[in-house]
PDB file of C-alpha atoms in Angstrom:
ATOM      1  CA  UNK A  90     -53.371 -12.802  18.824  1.00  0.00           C
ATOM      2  CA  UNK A  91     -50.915 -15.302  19.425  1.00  0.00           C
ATOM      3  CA  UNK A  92     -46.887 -15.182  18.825  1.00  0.00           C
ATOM      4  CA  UNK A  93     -45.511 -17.437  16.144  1.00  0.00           C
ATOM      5  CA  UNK A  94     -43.916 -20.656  17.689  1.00  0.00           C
ATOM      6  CA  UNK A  95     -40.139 -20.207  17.158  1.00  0.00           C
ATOM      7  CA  UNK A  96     -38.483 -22.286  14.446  1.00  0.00           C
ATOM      8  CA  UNK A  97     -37.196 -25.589  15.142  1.00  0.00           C
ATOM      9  CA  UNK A  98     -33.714 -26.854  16.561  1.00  0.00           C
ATOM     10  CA  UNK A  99     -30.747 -26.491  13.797  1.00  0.00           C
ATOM     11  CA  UNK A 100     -32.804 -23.694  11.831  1.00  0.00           C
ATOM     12  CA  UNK A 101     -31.627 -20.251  11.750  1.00  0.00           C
ATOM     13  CA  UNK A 102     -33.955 -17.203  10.853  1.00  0.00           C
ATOM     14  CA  UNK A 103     -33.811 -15.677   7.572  1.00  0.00           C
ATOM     15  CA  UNK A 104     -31.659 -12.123   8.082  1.00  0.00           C
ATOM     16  CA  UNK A 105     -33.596  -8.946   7.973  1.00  0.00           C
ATOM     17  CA  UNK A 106     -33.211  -6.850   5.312  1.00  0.00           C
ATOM     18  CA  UNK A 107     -31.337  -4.407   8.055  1.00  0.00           C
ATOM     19  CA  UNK A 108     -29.194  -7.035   8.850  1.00  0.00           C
ATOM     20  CA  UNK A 109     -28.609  -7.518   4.960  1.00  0.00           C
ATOM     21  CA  UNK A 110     -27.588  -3.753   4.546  1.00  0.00           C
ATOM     22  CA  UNK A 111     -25.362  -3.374   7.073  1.00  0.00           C
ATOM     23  CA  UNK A 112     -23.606  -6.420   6.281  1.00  0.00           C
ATOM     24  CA  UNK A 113     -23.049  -5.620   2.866  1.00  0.00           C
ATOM     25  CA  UNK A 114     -22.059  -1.723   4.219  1.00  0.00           C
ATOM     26  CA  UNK A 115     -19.114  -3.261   6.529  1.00  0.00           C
ATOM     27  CA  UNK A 116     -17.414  -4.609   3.126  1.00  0.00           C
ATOM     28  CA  UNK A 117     -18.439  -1.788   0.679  1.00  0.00           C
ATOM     29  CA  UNK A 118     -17.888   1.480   2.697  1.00  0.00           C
ATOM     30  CA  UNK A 119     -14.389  -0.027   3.483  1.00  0.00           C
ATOM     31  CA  UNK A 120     -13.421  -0.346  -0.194  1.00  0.00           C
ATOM     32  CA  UNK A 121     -15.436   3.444  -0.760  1.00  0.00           C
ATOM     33  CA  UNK A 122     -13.743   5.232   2.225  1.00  0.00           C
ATOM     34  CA  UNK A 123     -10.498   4.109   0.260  1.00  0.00           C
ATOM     35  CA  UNK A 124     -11.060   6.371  -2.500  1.00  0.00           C
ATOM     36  CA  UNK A 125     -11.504   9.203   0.066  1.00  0.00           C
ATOM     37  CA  UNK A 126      -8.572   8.903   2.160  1.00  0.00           C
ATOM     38  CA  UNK A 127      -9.956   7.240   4.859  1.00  0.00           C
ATOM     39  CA  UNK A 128      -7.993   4.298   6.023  1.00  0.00           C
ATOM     40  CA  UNK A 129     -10.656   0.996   4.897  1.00  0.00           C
ATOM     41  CA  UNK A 130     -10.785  -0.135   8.500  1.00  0.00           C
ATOM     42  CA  UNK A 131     -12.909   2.796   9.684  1.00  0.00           C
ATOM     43  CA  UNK A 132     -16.183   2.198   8.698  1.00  0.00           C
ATOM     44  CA  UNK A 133     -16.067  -1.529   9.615  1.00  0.00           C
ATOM     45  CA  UNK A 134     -14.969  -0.627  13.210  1.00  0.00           C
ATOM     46  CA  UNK A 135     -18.110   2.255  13.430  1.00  0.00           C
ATOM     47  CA  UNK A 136     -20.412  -0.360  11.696  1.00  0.00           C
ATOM     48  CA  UNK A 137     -18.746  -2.971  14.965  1.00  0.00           C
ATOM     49  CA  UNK A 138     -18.915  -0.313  17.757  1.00  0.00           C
ATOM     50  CA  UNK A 139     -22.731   1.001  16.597  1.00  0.00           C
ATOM     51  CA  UNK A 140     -24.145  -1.854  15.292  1.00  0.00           C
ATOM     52  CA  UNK A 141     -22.922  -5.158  17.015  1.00  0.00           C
ATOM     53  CA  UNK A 142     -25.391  -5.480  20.121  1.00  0.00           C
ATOM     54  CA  UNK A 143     -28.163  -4.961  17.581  1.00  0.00           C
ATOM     55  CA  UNK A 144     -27.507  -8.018  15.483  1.00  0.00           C
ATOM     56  CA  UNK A 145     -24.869 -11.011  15.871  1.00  0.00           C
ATOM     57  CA  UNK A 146     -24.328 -10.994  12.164  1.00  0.00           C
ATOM     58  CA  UNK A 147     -23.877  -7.662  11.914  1.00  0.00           C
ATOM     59  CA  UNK A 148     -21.651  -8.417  14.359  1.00  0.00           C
ATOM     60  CA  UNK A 149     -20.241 -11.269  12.269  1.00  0.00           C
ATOM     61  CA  UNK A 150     -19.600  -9.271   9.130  1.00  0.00           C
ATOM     62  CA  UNK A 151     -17.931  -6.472  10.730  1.00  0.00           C
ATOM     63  CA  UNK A 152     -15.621  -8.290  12.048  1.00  0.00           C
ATOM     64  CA  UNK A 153     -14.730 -10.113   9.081  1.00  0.00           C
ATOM     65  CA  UNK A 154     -14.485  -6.513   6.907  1.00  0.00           C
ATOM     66  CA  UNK A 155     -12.139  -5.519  10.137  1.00  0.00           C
ATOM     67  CA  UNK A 156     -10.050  -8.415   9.787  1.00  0.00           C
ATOM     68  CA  UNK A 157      -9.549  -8.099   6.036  1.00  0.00           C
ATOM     69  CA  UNK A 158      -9.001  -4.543   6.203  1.00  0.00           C
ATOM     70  CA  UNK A 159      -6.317  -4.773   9.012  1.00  0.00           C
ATOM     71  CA  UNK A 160      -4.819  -7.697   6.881  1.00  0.00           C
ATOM     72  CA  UNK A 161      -4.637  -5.363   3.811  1.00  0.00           C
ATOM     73  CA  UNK A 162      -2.877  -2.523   5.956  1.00  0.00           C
ATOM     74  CA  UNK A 163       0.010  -5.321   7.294  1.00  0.00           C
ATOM     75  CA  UNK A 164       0.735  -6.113   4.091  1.00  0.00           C
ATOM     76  CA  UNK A 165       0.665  -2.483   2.061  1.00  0.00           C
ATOM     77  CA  UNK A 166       3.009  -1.335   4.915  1.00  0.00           C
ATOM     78  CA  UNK A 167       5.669  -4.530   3.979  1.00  0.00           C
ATOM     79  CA  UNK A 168       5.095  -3.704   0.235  1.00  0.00           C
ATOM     80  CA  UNK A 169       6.308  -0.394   0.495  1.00  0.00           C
ATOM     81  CA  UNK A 170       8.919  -1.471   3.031  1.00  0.00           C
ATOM     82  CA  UNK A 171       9.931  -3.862   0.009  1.00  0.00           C
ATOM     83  CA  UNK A 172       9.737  -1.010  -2.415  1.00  0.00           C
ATOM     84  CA  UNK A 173      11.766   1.247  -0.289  1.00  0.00           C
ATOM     85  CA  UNK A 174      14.875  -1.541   0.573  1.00  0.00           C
ATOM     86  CA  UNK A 175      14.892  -2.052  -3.303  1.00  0.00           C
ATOM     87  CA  UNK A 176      15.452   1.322  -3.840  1.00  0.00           C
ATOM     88  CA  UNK A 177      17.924   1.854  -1.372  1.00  0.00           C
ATOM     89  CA  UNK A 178      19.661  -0.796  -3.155  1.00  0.00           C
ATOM     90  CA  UNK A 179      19.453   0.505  -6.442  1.00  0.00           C
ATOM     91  CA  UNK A 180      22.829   1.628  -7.129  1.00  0.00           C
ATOM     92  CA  UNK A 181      24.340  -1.955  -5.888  1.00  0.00           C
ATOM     93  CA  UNK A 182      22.148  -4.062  -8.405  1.00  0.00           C
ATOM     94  CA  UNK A 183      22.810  -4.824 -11.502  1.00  0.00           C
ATOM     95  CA  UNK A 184      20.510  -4.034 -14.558  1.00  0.00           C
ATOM     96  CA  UNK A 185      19.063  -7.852 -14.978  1.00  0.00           C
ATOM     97  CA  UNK A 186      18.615  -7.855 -10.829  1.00  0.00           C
ATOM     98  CA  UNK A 187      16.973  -4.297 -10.868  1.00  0.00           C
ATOM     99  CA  UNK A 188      14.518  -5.377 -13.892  1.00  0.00           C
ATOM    100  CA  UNK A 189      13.470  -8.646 -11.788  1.00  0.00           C
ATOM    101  CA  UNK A 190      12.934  -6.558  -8.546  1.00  0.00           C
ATOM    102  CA  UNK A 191      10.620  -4.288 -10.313  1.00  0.00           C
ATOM    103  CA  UNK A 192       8.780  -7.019 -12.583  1.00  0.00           C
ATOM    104  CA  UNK A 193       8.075  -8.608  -9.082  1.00  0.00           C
ATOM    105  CA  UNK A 194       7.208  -5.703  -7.301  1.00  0.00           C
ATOM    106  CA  UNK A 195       4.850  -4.969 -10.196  1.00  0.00           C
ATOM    107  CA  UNK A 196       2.840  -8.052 -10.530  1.00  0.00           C
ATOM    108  CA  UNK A 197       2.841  -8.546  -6.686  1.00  0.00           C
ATOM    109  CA  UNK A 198       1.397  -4.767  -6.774  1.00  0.00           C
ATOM    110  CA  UNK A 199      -1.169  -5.171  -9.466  1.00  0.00           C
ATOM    111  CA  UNK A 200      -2.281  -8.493  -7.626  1.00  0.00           C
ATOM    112  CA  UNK A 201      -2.346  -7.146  -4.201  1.00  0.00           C
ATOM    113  CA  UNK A 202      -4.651  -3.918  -5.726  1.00  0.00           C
ATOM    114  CA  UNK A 203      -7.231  -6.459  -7.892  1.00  0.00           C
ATOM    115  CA  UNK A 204      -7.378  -8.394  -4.373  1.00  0.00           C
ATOM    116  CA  UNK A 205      -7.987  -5.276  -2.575  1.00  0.00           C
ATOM    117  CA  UNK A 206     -10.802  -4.057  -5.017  1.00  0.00           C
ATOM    118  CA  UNK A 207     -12.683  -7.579  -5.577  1.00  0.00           C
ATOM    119  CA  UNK A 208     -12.627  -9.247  -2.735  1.00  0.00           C
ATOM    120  CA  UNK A 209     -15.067  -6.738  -0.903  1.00  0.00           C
ATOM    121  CA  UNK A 210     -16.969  -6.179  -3.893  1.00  0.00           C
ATOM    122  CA  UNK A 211     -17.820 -10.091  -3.278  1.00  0.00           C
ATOM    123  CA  UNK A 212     -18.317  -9.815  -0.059  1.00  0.00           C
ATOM    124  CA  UNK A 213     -20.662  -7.244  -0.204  1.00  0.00           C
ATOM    125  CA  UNK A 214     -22.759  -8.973  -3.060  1.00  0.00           C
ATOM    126  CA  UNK A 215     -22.933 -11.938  -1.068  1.00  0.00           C
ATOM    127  CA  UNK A 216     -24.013 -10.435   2.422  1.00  0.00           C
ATOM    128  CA  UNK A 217     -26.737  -8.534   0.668  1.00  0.00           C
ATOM    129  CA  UNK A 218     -27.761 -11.880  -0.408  1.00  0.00           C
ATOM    130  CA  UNK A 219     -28.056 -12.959   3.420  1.00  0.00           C
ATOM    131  CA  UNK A 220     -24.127 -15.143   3.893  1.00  0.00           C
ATOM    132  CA  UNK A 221     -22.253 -14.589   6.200  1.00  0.00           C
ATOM    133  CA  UNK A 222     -18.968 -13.758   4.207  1.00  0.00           C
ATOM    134  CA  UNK A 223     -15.251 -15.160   5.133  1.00  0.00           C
ATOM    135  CA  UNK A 224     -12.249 -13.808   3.256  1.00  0.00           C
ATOM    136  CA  UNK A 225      -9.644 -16.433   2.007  1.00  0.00           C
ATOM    137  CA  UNK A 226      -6.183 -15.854   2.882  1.00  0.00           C
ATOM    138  CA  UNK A 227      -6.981 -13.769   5.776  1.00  0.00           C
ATOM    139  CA  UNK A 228      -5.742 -13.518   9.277  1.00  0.00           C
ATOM    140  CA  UNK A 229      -8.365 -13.130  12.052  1.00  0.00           C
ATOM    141  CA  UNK A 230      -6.794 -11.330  14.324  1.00  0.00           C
ATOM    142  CA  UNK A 231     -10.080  -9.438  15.765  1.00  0.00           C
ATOM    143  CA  UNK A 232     -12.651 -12.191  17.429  1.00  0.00           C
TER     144      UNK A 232
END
């Protein structure tokens, strides 16, 4: 029997369907663990550490979950520092100041959770499709 010749320069191999799943797991269980308490950068840093010597984009797509996730953490811990000052400040604003503090802190809040909630969901869709998946607007500050 002999062994299939391996593709030509420039082409990559078509992803396994195991690479597929655990792609799209390194962006979906970090959005589910969310809604159990879990921080979201959990299960892309078990998917990285179990994983990553079994498939580069595996690999890959952990890392990019990991970066996002880390990303999201940064900035929820500045939100609620920016929550916190304004409330500390309460009784020195005045009414029109205190109602433009909160409308921003409430758009930037609803934005920052429909960002936190779709942007995985896409990713996930995607790497079950076989991309590798980058997140826009996101530091890489894993390599």
């Amino acid at each position: 029997m002999s062994v299939p010749p391996p593709p030509p320069a420039g082409f990559e191999q078509a992803p396994t369907i195991d690479e597929n799943l655990w792609s799209a797991l390194c962006h979906a269980l970090a959005l589910a663990t969310g809604f159990i308490g879990v921080p979201g950068f959990v299960a892309p840093l078990v998917i990285l550490f179990t994983q990553a010597k079994k498939s580069t984009r595996v690999r890959i797509n952990a890392v990019e979950a990991l970066n996002f996730q880390l990303n999201l953490l940064c900035i929820q811990v500045i939100f609620i520092a920016a929550i916190f000052a304004a409330i500390i400040d309460l009784n020195e604003l005045s009414a029109t100041k205190l109602v433009s503090v909160i409308a921003i802190l409430l758009v930037v809040g609803i934005a920052l959770g429909l960002y936190t909630l779709v942007m995985p969901i896409i990713a996930a869709v995607r790497t079950s499709n076989g991309e590798n998946y980058r997140y826009p607007l996101t530091l890489r500050l894993v390599k």
